[in-house]
Amino acid sequence: MASATASISSHSVSLRDLKAARVGAVKQQVAAVPARSQRARAVRPLRAAEPARQPVSASAASAPAAPVAEEATAAAAAPAPAVDYDALAQELQGASPLEIMDRALALFGSDIAIAFSGAEDAALIEYAKLTGRPFRVFSLDTGRLNPETYQLFDKVEKHYGVHIEYTFPDAGEVQELVRAKGLFSFYEDGHQECCRVRKVRPLRRALRGLRAWITGQRKDQSPGTRASIPVVQVDPSFEGLDGGAGSLIKWNPVANVEGKDVWTFLRTMDVPVNALHAQGYVSIGCEPCTRPVLPGQHEREGRWWWEDAKAKECGLHKGNIDKEGQAAHKAGGVNGGNGTGGAGVPDIFQSHDVVSLTRAGVENLMRLENRAEPWLVVLYAPWCPFCQAMEASYVELAEKLAGGGSGSSSGVKVAKFRADGDQKAFAQAELQLQSFPTILLFPSRTARPIKYPSERRDVDSLLAFVNSLR
């Protein structure tokens, strides 16, 4: 496939490019522009300050100025009209990523840059190239990235003729953390401290040299925390070049695009991607904190897998965490027989083959030492994206164990117990709950339940677990 770069350099965009660039269903012609050199795109370092203004001499101040010069000076001094970014977000809600990217680059010129690390960000660079406008790219090198990620950086620079502006953590802060707590302290006390040193603080320094930045956040990446991302916003967490609240604008061109459509675009446009994607990795971060995603798992489950689902954010986008949704998750509390608690959060695992247990039902199940049949129970929270990801496989398993319409039941009961809110402490103390989802098998002749040890939640793996212990 001819590269998209070749299409631009020949001053034409093929029908394939136009069709692929319209993820989001917005038609837009791409203006043909002459190819730009790598030097032309490296406009200014991220941390560059505004050029200092020279003082006006007394003689120059007293000399009469031409009317045209006065008008030009007045025009240059006039402040730019204020932009209502909430209204702009509404205006662009149905726009394609290409249109959103074009608007961002047109508004901010060399004062905006694309944050690059993964697949969505590679798509952003392709969209930026298709606009025909100059653009900048920066990336955080944490010092713990996979070799394949560094190889991707090199491929992207060569493919697009851009110079990625790398930002690094403070060496003294990294040294202090590692000397005090070791190289892998995040496995014991959480990833937030390491991410603050290696990612959040370097990003904060980098953004102080910009007035806007462009990210690859999508709403479907993490439904529990990113479901309300707008396509453009005043950044709620970081400051820009002018300093103070409201000094930085954040653009999220693919916020409304599903992951599968991003990948269709990447393949169609022959965009370079991380070689780890072919090995089962979906969301890719630092090497110690990233692993392949297993069947039935949500893409973010490959990140910080030893922590609870709601903690799977590094802090770069903390301002986009849906706090109202998290409050609903915590309040969606007392588990009753109807299984619909939690304001605005629909229940999951809805099937006549899945029994909805109350706490009293679970306690009765625990007291029985000789059960008539084994019970498979999932401890879940309906807001958890990892529970949502395994819903289809768990319901299918329940149907199979119930006989699947054949009339021959396996003799295994399949159930669910909502274990968040007020029930979480009980589930942690009595049901081995550490994170959602947790799957337990209550054998027919053993009082204590057996916890499913694997994170493979496909039908065959769950069925093998049940059959080995029934």
Tab-separated table of C-alpha atoms in Angstrom:
chain	number	residue	atom	x	y	z
A	1	MET	CA	0.000	0.000	0.000
A	2	ALA	CA	1.378	3.387	-0.931
A	3	SER	CA	2.087	5.399	2.171
A	4	ALA	CA	-0.054	8.336	3.162
A	5	THR	CA	3.086	10.461	3.217
A	6	ALA	CA	3.591	9.833	-0.479
A	7	SER	CA	0.010	10.917	-1.113
A	8	ILE	CA	0.595	14.255	0.582
A	9	SER	CA	3.944	14.918	-1.057
A	10	SER	CA	2.405	14.381	-4.514
A	11	HIS	CA	-0.240	17.035	-3.754
A	12	SER	CA	-3.168	14.638	-3.915
A	13	VAL	CA	-5.311	12.670	-1.566
A	14	SER	CA	-6.805	9.434	-2.849
A	15	LEU	CA	-10.404	8.371	-2.349
A	16	ARG	CA	-9.063	5.738	0.035
A	17	ASP	CA	-7.444	8.421	2.177
A	18	LEU	CA	-10.594	10.508	2.235
A	19	LYS	CA	-12.779	7.546	3.137
A	20	ALA	CA	-10.433	6.405	5.876
A	21	ALA	CA	-9.986	9.897	7.263
A	22	ARG	CA	-13.732	10.199	7.768
A	23	VAL	CA	-13.951	8.070	10.929
A	24	GLY	CA	-16.872	9.928	12.432
A	25	ALA	CA	-18.678	10.311	9.073
A	26	VAL	CA	-17.715	13.884	8.191
A	27	LYS	CA	-16.736	14.641	4.601
A	28	GLN	CA	-13.820	16.957	4.217
A	29	GLN	CA	-11.457	17.753	1.356
A	30	VAL	CA	-7.791	17.919	2.331
A	31	ALA	CA	-5.983	20.904	0.886
A	32	ALA	CA	-2.876	20.023	-1.080
A	33	VAL	CA	0.237	21.558	0.422
A	34	PRO	CA	3.910	21.398	-0.406
A	35	ALA	CA	5.996	18.946	1.568
A	36	ARG	CA	7.652	20.492	4.616
A	37	SER	CA	11.053	19.688	5.948
A	38	GLN	CA	11.662	18.277	9.380
A	39	ARG	CA	13.194	21.610	10.396
A	40	ALA	CA	10.018	23.491	9.449
A	41	ARG	CA	7.948	21.448	11.877
A	42	ALA	CA	10.309	21.747	14.818
A	43	VAL	CA	8.900	25.180	15.568
A	44	ARG	CA	9.955	25.789	19.138
A	45	PRO	CA	11.010	23.687	22.126
A	46	LEU	CA	8.210	22.789	24.517
A	47	ARG	CA	9.634	24.841	27.330
A	48	ALA	CA	10.481	27.899	25.239
A	49	ALA	CA	9.302	31.193	26.660
A	50	GLU	CA	7.783	34.051	24.696
A	51	PRO	CA	10.456	36.295	23.095
A	52	ALA	CA	11.276	39.259	25.304
A	53	ARG	CA	9.924	42.602	24.157
A	54	GLN	CA	12.578	45.267	23.502
A	55	PRO	CA	12.117	48.604	25.327
A	56	VAL	CA	11.147	51.522	23.109
A	57	SER	CA	13.806	54.239	23.001
A	58	ALA	CA	12.917	57.888	23.745
A	59	SER	CA	13.740	58.993	20.207
A	60	ALA	CA	11.634	56.265	18.709
A	61	ALA	CA	8.774	57.092	21.042
A	62	SER	CA	8.848	60.786	20.063
A	63	ALA	CA	9.107	60.199	16.317
A	64	PRO	CA	5.831	60.376	14.385
A	65	ALA	CA	4.700	57.045	13.017
A	66	ALA	CA	3.017	56.421	9.696
A	67	PRO	CA	-0.753	55.847	9.904
A	68	VAL	CA	-0.387	52.355	8.402
A	69	ALA	CA	2.196	51.448	11.041
A	70	GLU	CA	-0.086	52.733	13.785
A	71	GLU	CA	-2.956	50.609	12.500
A	72	ALA	CA	-0.728	47.545	12.250
A	73	THR	CA	0.566	48.092	15.788
A	74	ALA	CA	-2.953	48.497	17.148
A	75	ALA	CA	-4.090	45.343	15.360
A	76	ALA	CA	-1.156	43.366	16.744
A	77	ALA	CA	-1.817	44.614	20.265
A	78	ALA	CA	-5.533	43.795	20.151
A	79	PRO	CA	-6.307	40.754	22.322
A	80	ALA	CA	-7.557	37.605	20.592
A	81	PRO	CA	-11.299	37.104	20.956
A	82	ALA	CA	-12.232	34.814	23.831
A	83	VAL	CA	-13.388	31.337	22.866
A	84	ASP	CA	-16.245	29.593	24.643
A	85	TYR	CA	-14.792	26.066	24.718
A	86	ASP	CA	-17.925	24.508	26.161
A	87	ALA	CA	-19.869	25.852	23.197
A	88	LEU	CA	-17.094	24.776	20.818
A	89	ALA	CA	-17.193	21.249	22.273
A	90	GLN	CA	-20.920	21.115	21.571
A	91	GLU	CA	-20.384	22.414	18.057
A	92	LEU	CA	-17.765	19.732	17.342
A	93	GLN	CA	-19.576	16.891	19.104
A	94	GLY	CA	-20.533	15.229	15.822
A	95	ALA	CA	-17.409	16.239	13.912
A	96	SER	CA	-14.815	13.819	12.584
A	97	PRO	CA	-11.366	13.571	14.199
A	98	LEU	CA	-9.926	15.179	11.060
A	99	GLU	CA	-12.172	18.225	11.397
A	100	ILE	CA	-11.420	18.544	15.118
A	101	MET	CA	-7.680	18.256	14.470
A	102	ASP	CA	-7.845	20.891	11.755
A	103	ARG	CA	-9.666	23.307	14.059
A	104	ALA	CA	-7.132	22.745	16.875
A	105	LEU	CA	-4.090	23.361	14.663
A	106	ALA	CA	-5.728	26.384	13.035
A	107	LEU	CA	-6.477	27.994	16.410
A	108	PHE	CA	-3.113	27.411	18.117
A	109	GLY	CA	-0.448	27.026	15.431
A	110	SER	CA	2.961	26.376	16.969
A	111	ASP	CA	1.616	26.682	20.529
A	112	ILE	CA	-0.039	23.251	20.405
A	113	ALA	CA	1.503	19.768	20.300
A	114	ILE	CA	0.352	16.146	20.029
A	115	ALA	CA	1.111	13.930	23.030
A	116	PHE	CA	2.391	10.693	21.518
A	117	SER	CA	2.821	7.224	23.003
A	118	GLY	CA	0.375	4.688	21.524
A	119	ALA	CA	-1.990	3.628	18.764
A	120	GLU	CA	-4.514	6.442	19.188
A	121	ASP	CA	-1.659	8.952	19.176
A	122	ALA	CA	-0.285	7.529	15.927
A	123	ALA	CA	-3.736	8.107	14.453
A	124	LEU	CA	-3.570	11.708	15.683
A	125	ILE	CA	-0.296	12.265	13.837
A	126	GLU	CA	-1.863	10.874	10.650
A	127	TYR	CA	-4.860	13.197	11.035
A	128	ALA	CA	-2.524	16.143	11.628
A	129	LYS	CA	-0.615	15.318	8.462
A	130	LEU	CA	-3.850	15.091	6.475
A	131	THR	CA	-4.826	18.632	7.487
A	132	GLY	CA	-1.802	19.970	5.626
A	133	ARG	CA	-0.889	22.193	8.571
A	134	PRO	CA	2.420	22.264	10.485
A	135	PHE	CA	2.287	20.310	13.745
A	136	ARG	CA	4.457	19.326	16.688
A	137	VAL	CA	4.765	16.040	18.573
A	138	PHE	CA	6.089	15.397	22.071
A	139	SER	CA	6.445	12.270	24.203
A	140	LEU	CA	7.279	11.294	27.764
A	141	ASP	CA	10.241	8.937	28.068
A	142	THR	CA	9.820	7.487	31.557
A	143	GLY	CA	12.974	5.380	31.364
A	144	ARG	CA	10.908	2.191	31.794
A	145	LEU	CA	9.383	1.790	28.315
A	146	ASN	CA	9.482	-1.398	26.248
A	147	PRO	CA	12.144	-1.678	23.512
A	148	GLU	CA	9.312	-1.974	20.998
A	149	THR	CA	8.006	1.439	22.082
A	150	TYR	CA	11.365	3.095	21.433
A	151	GLN	CA	11.450	1.392	18.029
A	152	LEU	CA	8.004	2.830	17.310
A	153	PHE	CA	9.233	6.341	18.124
A	154	ASP	CA	11.993	5.945	15.540
A	155	LYS	CA	9.587	4.603	12.899
A	156	VAL	CA	7.155	7.469	13.419
A	157	GLU	CA	9.875	10.102	13.116
A	158	LYS	CA	11.064	8.618	9.833
A	159	HIS	CA	7.583	7.911	8.443
A	160	TYR	CA	6.295	11.461	8.996
A	161	GLY	CA	9.527	13.429	8.847
A	162	VAL	CA	8.903	14.865	12.306
A	163	HIS	CA	11.134	15.405	15.299
A	164	ILE	CA	9.545	14.098	18.511
A	165	GLU	CA	10.274	16.448	21.408
A	166	TYR	CA	11.112	14.089	24.285
A	167	THR	CA	10.540	14.983	27.918
A	168	PHE	CA	12.306	13.113	30.722
A	169	PRO	CA	11.746	12.763	34.483
A	170	ASP	CA	14.002	14.606	36.895
A	171	ALA	CA	17.023	12.374	37.488
A	172	GLY	CA	17.319	13.410	41.128
A	173	GLU	CA	13.685	12.537	41.869
A	174	VAL	CA	14.027	9.133	40.186
A	175	GLN	CA	17.239	8.411	42.088
A	176	GLU	CA	15.642	9.349	45.411
A	177	LEU	CA	12.604	7.130	44.773
A	178	VAL	CA	14.600	4.095	43.648
A	179	ARG	CA	17.174	4.345	46.446
A	180	ALA	CA	14.438	4.633	49.059
A	181	LYS	CA	11.944	2.060	47.771
A	182	GLY	CA	13.617	-0.044	45.077
A	183	LEU	CA	12.871	-0.541	41.393
A	184	PHE	CA	9.487	-2.237	41.784
A	185	SER	CA	7.848	-0.538	44.774
A	186	PHE	CA	4.651	-0.012	42.750
A	187	TYR	CA	3.812	-3.714	43.060
A	188	GLU	CA	3.594	-3.248	46.843
A	189	ASP	CA	2.148	0.211	47.463
A	190	GLY	CA	0.542	1.221	44.175
A	191	HIS	CA	1.695	2.883	40.978
A	192	GLN	CA	0.732	6.487	41.737
A	193	GLU	CA	4.022	7.584	43.331
A	194	CYS	CA	6.158	6.234	40.494
A	195	CYS	CA	3.814	7.742	37.889
A	196	ARG	CA	4.009	11.130	39.584
A	197	VAL	CA	7.795	11.118	39.344
A	198	ARG	CA	8.184	9.590	35.895
A	199	LYS	CA	5.084	10.899	34.083
A	200	VAL	CA	2.957	13.549	35.769
A	201	ARG	CA	5.677	16.009	36.830
A	202	PRO	CA	7.563	15.803	33.494
A	203	LEU	CA	4.270	16.374	31.678
A	204	ARG	CA	3.520	19.377	33.884
A	205	ARG	CA	6.880	20.904	32.954
A	206	ALA	CA	6.350	20.219	29.254
A	207	LEU	CA	2.864	21.720	29.135
A	208	ARG	CA	4.097	25.000	30.611
A	209	GLY	CA	5.650	25.670	27.205
A	210	LEU	CA	2.324	25.253	25.346
A	211	ARG	CA	-1.083	26.865	25.134
A	212	ALA	CA	-2.852	23.657	24.082
A	213	TRP	CA	-2.193	19.931	23.704
A	214	ILE	CA	-3.808	17.063	21.821
A	215	THR	CA	-4.428	13.636	23.385
A	216	GLY	CA	-5.676	10.251	22.188
A	217	GLN	CA	-8.213	9.732	24.982
A	218	ARG	CA	-11.345	7.786	24.034
A	219	LYS	CA	-14.529	7.385	26.039
A	220	ASP	CA	-14.517	3.596	25.607
A	221	GLN	CA	-10.935	3.169	26.862
A	222	SER	CA	-12.057	3.208	30.488
A	223	PRO	CA	-15.844	3.492	30.868
A	224	GLY	CA	-15.561	3.924	34.625
A	225	THR	CA	-13.320	7.007	34.402
A	226	ARG	CA	-13.320	8.448	30.866
A	227	ALA	CA	-16.967	8.233	29.821
A	228	SER	CA	-17.519	12.005	29.838
A	229	ILE	CA	-14.498	13.234	27.860
A	230	PRO	CA	-15.336	16.241	25.637
A	231	VAL	CA	-13.597	16.782	22.297
A	232	VAL	CA	-12.168	20.092	23.559
A	233	GLN	CA	-11.988	21.625	27.032
A	234	VAL	CA	-10.131	23.968	29.311
A	235	ASP	CA	-7.604	21.637	30.930
A	236	PRO	CA	-8.777	21.061	34.522
A	237	SER	CA	-5.423	19.841	35.846
A	238	PHE	CA	-2.465	21.503	34.147
A	239	GLU	CA	-1.298	25.042	33.341
A	240	GLY	CA	-0.022	26.377	30.042
A	241	LEU	CA	2.401	29.026	28.864
A	242	ASP	CA	0.574	32.001	30.391
A	243	GLY	CA	0.151	30.272	33.771
A	244	GLY	CA	-2.856	30.039	36.026
A	245	ALA	CA	-6.213	28.319	35.724
A	246	GLY	CA	-7.596	28.257	32.211
A	247	SER	CA	-4.229	28.834	30.539
A	248	LEU	CA	-4.150	25.442	28.795
A	249	ILE	CA	-6.636	23.928	26.338
A	250	LYS	CA	-6.946	20.173	25.891
A	251	TRP	CA	-8.139	18.607	22.630
A	252	ASN	CA	-9.386	15.004	22.408
A	253	PRO	CA	-10.167	14.440	18.695
A	254	VAL	CA	-10.938	10.706	18.994
A	255	ALA	CA	-13.002	10.967	22.204
A	256	ASN	CA	-16.133	9.724	20.428
A	257	VAL	CA	-14.420	7.099	18.260
A	258	GLU	CA	-14.488	3.422	19.222
A	259	GLY	CA	-11.250	1.481	19.458
A	260	LYS	CA	-12.118	-0.805	16.554
A	261	ASP	CA	-12.657	2.214	14.289
A	262	VAL	CA	-9.276	3.655	15.293
A	263	TRP	CA	-7.660	0.387	14.265
A	264	THR	CA	-9.538	0.333	10.963
A	265	PHE	CA	-8.129	3.801	10.273
A	266	LEU	CA	-4.589	2.764	11.249
A	267	ARG	CA	-4.657	-0.259	8.926
A	268	THR	CA	-6.238	1.641	6.054
A	269	MET	CA	-3.664	4.436	6.212
A	270	ASP	CA	-0.723	2.070	6.840
A	271	VAL	CA	0.230	3.942	10.014
A	272	PRO	CA	3.203	2.607	12.057
A	273	VAL	CA	2.098	0.885	15.273
A	274	ASN	CA	3.800	-0.734	18.249
A	275	ALA	CA	4.928	-4.313	17.523
A	276	LEU	CA	3.562	-5.334	20.953
A	277	HIS	CA	-0.003	-5.035	19.630
A	278	ALA	CA	0.598	-8.205	17.610
A	279	GLN	CA	1.471	-9.991	20.872
A	280	GLY	CA	-1.843	-9.255	22.592
A	281	TYR	CA	-1.009	-5.878	24.145
A	282	VAL	CA	-3.733	-3.245	23.736
A	283	SER	CA	-3.077	-0.402	26.192
A	284	ILE	CA	0.706	0.001	26.425
A	285	GLY	CA	2.573	1.923	29.118
A	286	CYS	CA	5.802	1.228	31.000
A	287	GLU	CA	7.238	-2.278	30.670
A	288	PRO	CA	6.795	-3.421	34.319
A	289	CYS	CA	3.181	-2.226	34.399
A	290	THR	CA	1.892	-3.536	31.064
A	291	ARG	CA	0.976	-7.013	29.920
A	292	PRO	CA	-1.122	-8.641	27.179
A	293	VAL	CA	-4.893	-8.654	27.513
A	294	LEU	CA	-6.515	-12.064	27.825
A	295	PRO	CA	-9.785	-13.198	26.189
A	296	GLY	CA	-12.789	-11.591	27.840
A	297	GLN	CA	-10.747	-8.768	29.397
A	298	HIS	CA	-11.136	-5.020	28.870
A	299	GLU	CA	-8.173	-3.266	27.230
A	300	ARG	CA	-7.225	-1.356	30.406
A	301	GLU	CA	-6.941	-4.620	32.327
A	302	GLY	CA	-3.472	-5.026	30.877
A	303	ARG	CA	-2.343	-2.041	32.966
A	304	TRP	CA	-1.565	-2.213	36.720
A	305	TRP	CA	-3.385	-5.564	36.879
A	306	TRP	CA	-2.617	-6.025	40.592
A	307	GLU	CA	-4.754	-3.015	41.544
A	308	ASP	CA	-8.494	-2.392	41.791
A	309	ALA	CA	-10.293	-1.464	38.579
A	310	LYS	CA	-11.015	2.140	39.574
A	311	ALA	CA	-7.297	2.838	40.129
A	312	LYS	CA	-6.198	2.258	36.527
A	313	GLU	CA	-5.252	5.868	35.764
A	314	CYS	CA	-1.689	7.196	35.962
A	315	GLY	CA	-2.625	10.826	36.650
A	316	LEU	CA	-1.969	12.343	33.216
A	317	HIS	CA	-5.715	12.677	32.635
A	318	LYS	CA	-6.986	12.872	36.200
A	319	GLY	CA	-9.067	15.912	35.330
A	320	ASN	CA	-11.189	13.747	33.011
A	321	ILE	CA	-12.050	11.135	35.624
A	322	ASP	CA	-15.818	10.947	35.902
A	323	LYS	CA	-16.138	11.892	39.578
A	324	GLU	CA	-19.930	11.726	39.493
A	325	GLY	CA	-19.737	8.223	38.077
A	326	GLN	CA	-17.263	7.181	40.745
A	327	ALA	CA	-19.536	8.587	43.439
A	328	ALA	CA	-22.382	6.559	41.987
A	329	HIS	CA	-20.161	3.486	42.015
A	330	LYS	CA	-19.413	3.931	45.691
A	331	ALA	CA	-23.005	4.763	46.569
A	332	GLY	CA	-24.486	1.957	44.499
A	333	GLY	CA	-24.417	0.063	47.638
A	334	VAL	CA	-26.867	-2.281	49.283
A	335	ASN	CA	-27.212	-5.375	47.141
A	336	GLY	CA	-30.761	-6.559	47.016
A	337	GLY	CA	-32.569	-9.247	45.128
A	338	ASN	CA	-33.298	-7.055	42.131
A	339	GLY	CA	-29.630	-6.284	41.494
A	340	THR	CA	-30.319	-2.812	40.118
A	341	GLY	CA	-28.771	-0.584	42.807
A	342	GLY	CA	-26.594	2.382	41.915
A	343	ALA	CA	-27.996	5.553	40.453
A	344	GLY	CA	-28.027	5.350	36.670
A	345	VAL	CA	-25.832	2.234	36.497
A	346	PRO	CA	-27.584	-0.645	34.689
A	347	ASP	CA	-27.064	-4.107	36.072
A	348	ILE	CA	-25.127	-6.756	34.153
A	349	PHE	CA	-25.134	-10.570	33.851
A	350	GLN	CA	-28.866	-10.369	33.153
A	351	SER	CA	-30.002	-13.891	32.270
A	352	HIS	CA	-32.573	-16.349	33.563
A	353	ASP	CA	-29.660	-18.803	33.867
A	354	VAL	CA	-27.767	-16.534	36.315
A	355	VAL	CA	-29.156	-16.423	39.870
A	356	SER	CA	-28.962	-13.019	41.586
A	357	LEU	CA	-27.889	-13.618	45.202
A	358	THR	CA	-28.530	-11.320	48.134
A	359	ARG	CA	-26.126	-11.187	51.071
A	360	ALA	CA	-28.412	-13.518	53.002
A	361	GLY	CA	-28.269	-15.959	50.101
A	362	VAL	CA	-24.479	-15.865	50.018
A	363	GLU	CA	-24.271	-16.381	53.787
A	364	ASN	CA	-26.568	-19.403	53.550
A	365	LEU	CA	-24.424	-20.795	50.755
A	366	MET	CA	-21.311	-20.383	52.897
A	367	ARG	CA	-22.867	-22.232	55.855
A	368	LEU	CA	-23.709	-25.336	53.831
A	369	GLU	CA	-21.097	-28.085	53.988
A	370	ASN	CA	-23.004	-30.554	51.806
A	371	ARG	CA	-24.591	-28.680	48.949
A	372	ALA	CA	-26.897	-30.419	46.509
A	373	GLU	CA	-24.877	-29.011	43.616
A	374	PRO	CA	-21.813	-26.818	43.071
A	375	TRP	CA	-22.293	-23.061	42.728
A	376	LEU	CA	-20.214	-20.715	40.569
A	377	VAL	CA	-20.540	-17.132	41.800
A	378	VAL	CA	-19.074	-13.921	40.352
A	379	LEU	CA	-18.493	-11.015	42.752
A	380	TYR	CA	-18.982	-7.939	40.628
A	381	ALA	CA	-19.772	-4.237	40.348
A	382	PRO	CA	-21.870	-3.216	37.343
A	383	TRP	CA	-19.798	-0.056	36.758
A	384	CYS	CA	-16.528	-2.003	36.523
A	385	PRO	CA	-15.339	-2.160	32.891
A	386	PHE	CA	-13.625	-5.517	33.518
A	387	CYS	CA	-16.877	-7.008	34.791
A	388	GLN	CA	-18.631	-5.589	31.759
A	389	ALA	CA	-16.011	-7.138	29.478
A	390	MET	CA	-16.665	-10.673	30.784
A	391	GLU	CA	-20.468	-10.394	30.801
A	392	ALA	CA	-21.009	-12.160	27.473
A	393	SER	CA	-18.728	-15.094	28.296
A	394	TYR	CA	-20.224	-15.565	31.788
A	395	VAL	CA	-23.791	-15.559	30.476
A	396	GLU	CA	-22.814	-18.014	27.735
A	397	LEU	CA	-21.196	-20.247	30.356
A	398	ALA	CA	-24.386	-20.131	32.437
A	399	GLU	CA	-26.438	-21.155	29.422
A	400	LYS	CA	-24.098	-24.074	28.699
A	401	LEU	CA	-24.147	-25.314	32.272
A	402	ALA	CA	-27.930	-24.993	32.343
A	403	GLY	CA	-28.173	-27.289	29.332
A	404	GLY	CA	-28.304	-24.744	26.555
A	405	GLY	CA	-31.829	-25.733	25.618
A	406	SER	CA	-30.930	-29.431	25.410
A	407	GLY	CA	-32.807	-30.196	28.631
A	408	SER	CA	-29.752	-31.851	30.233
A	409	SER	CA	-28.456	-29.641	33.028
A	410	SER	CA	-24.841	-29.991	34.216
A	411	GLY	CA	-25.910	-29.735	37.840
A	412	VAL	CA	-23.901	-26.541	38.409
A	413	LYS	CA	-25.677	-23.381	39.504
A	414	VAL	CA	-24.339	-20.078	38.157
A	415	ALA	CA	-24.910	-16.913	40.198
A	416	LYS	CA	-23.810	-13.338	40.762
A	417	PHE	CA	-23.392	-11.212	43.877
A	418	ARG	CA	-22.997	-7.456	43.695
A	419	ALA	CA	-20.090	-6.818	46.048
A	420	ASP	CA	-19.465	-3.090	45.834
A	421	GLY	CA	-20.772	-0.313	48.086
A	422	ASP	CA	-21.943	-1.494	51.501
A	423	GLN	CA	-21.208	-5.115	50.616
A	424	LYS	CA	-17.546	-4.618	49.767
A	425	ALA	CA	-16.178	-4.930	53.297
A	426	PHE	CA	-18.124	-8.163	53.794
A	427	ALA	CA	-16.899	-9.551	50.484
A	428	GLN	CA	-13.305	-8.668	51.309
A	429	ALA	CA	-13.464	-10.271	54.744
A	430	GLU	CA	-15.476	-13.385	53.891
A	431	LEU	CA	-15.270	-13.970	50.128
A	432	GLN	CA	-11.606	-13.298	49.256
A	433	LEU	CA	-12.483	-10.181	47.238
A	434	GLN	CA	-9.438	-8.174	46.186
A	435	SER	CA	-10.578	-6.670	42.895
A	436	PHE	CA	-13.503	-6.927	40.509
A	437	PRO	CA	-14.440	-9.353	39.139
A	438	THR	CA	-13.716	-12.222	41.544
A	439	ILE	CA	-15.052	-15.681	40.664
A	440	LEU	CA	-15.698	-18.345	43.321
A	441	LEU	CA	-16.685	-21.984	43.078
A	442	PHE	CA	-18.609	-23.434	46.024
A	443	PRO	CA	-18.073	-27.229	45.600
A	444	SER	CA	-20.832	-29.598	46.599
A	445	ARG	CA	-18.877	-31.178	49.493
A	446	THR	CA	-16.538	-28.425	50.667
A	447	ALA	CA	-17.562	-25.538	52.898
A	448	ARG	CA	-14.921	-23.006	51.845
A	449	PRO	CA	-15.243	-21.556	48.330
A	450	ILE	CA	-12.364	-21.897	45.867
A	451	LYS	CA	-11.220	-18.745	44.123
A	452	TYR	CA	-10.653	-18.860	40.371
A	453	PRO	CA	-6.925	-18.044	40.106
A	454	SER	CA	-6.647	-17.063	36.438
A	455	GLU	CA	-7.589	-13.867	34.628
A	456	ARG	CA	-8.663	-15.813	31.545
A	457	ARG	CA	-12.406	-15.281	31.569
A	458	ASP	CA	-13.400	-16.896	28.305
A	459	VAL	CA	-15.998	-19.678	28.335
A	460	ASP	CA	-13.559	-22.557	27.810
A	461	SER	CA	-11.207	-21.476	30.615
A	462	LEU	CA	-14.062	-20.991	33.099
A	463	LEU	CA	-15.613	-24.314	32.100
A	464	ALA	CA	-12.287	-26.110	32.593
A	465	PHE	CA	-12.059	-24.620	36.114
A	466	VAL	CA	-15.560	-25.805	36.985
A	467	ASN	CA	-15.084	-29.299	35.554
A	468	SER	CA	-11.779	-29.811	37.375
A	469	LEU	CA	-13.368	-29.188	40.779
A	470	ARG	CA	-17.003	-30.271	40.557
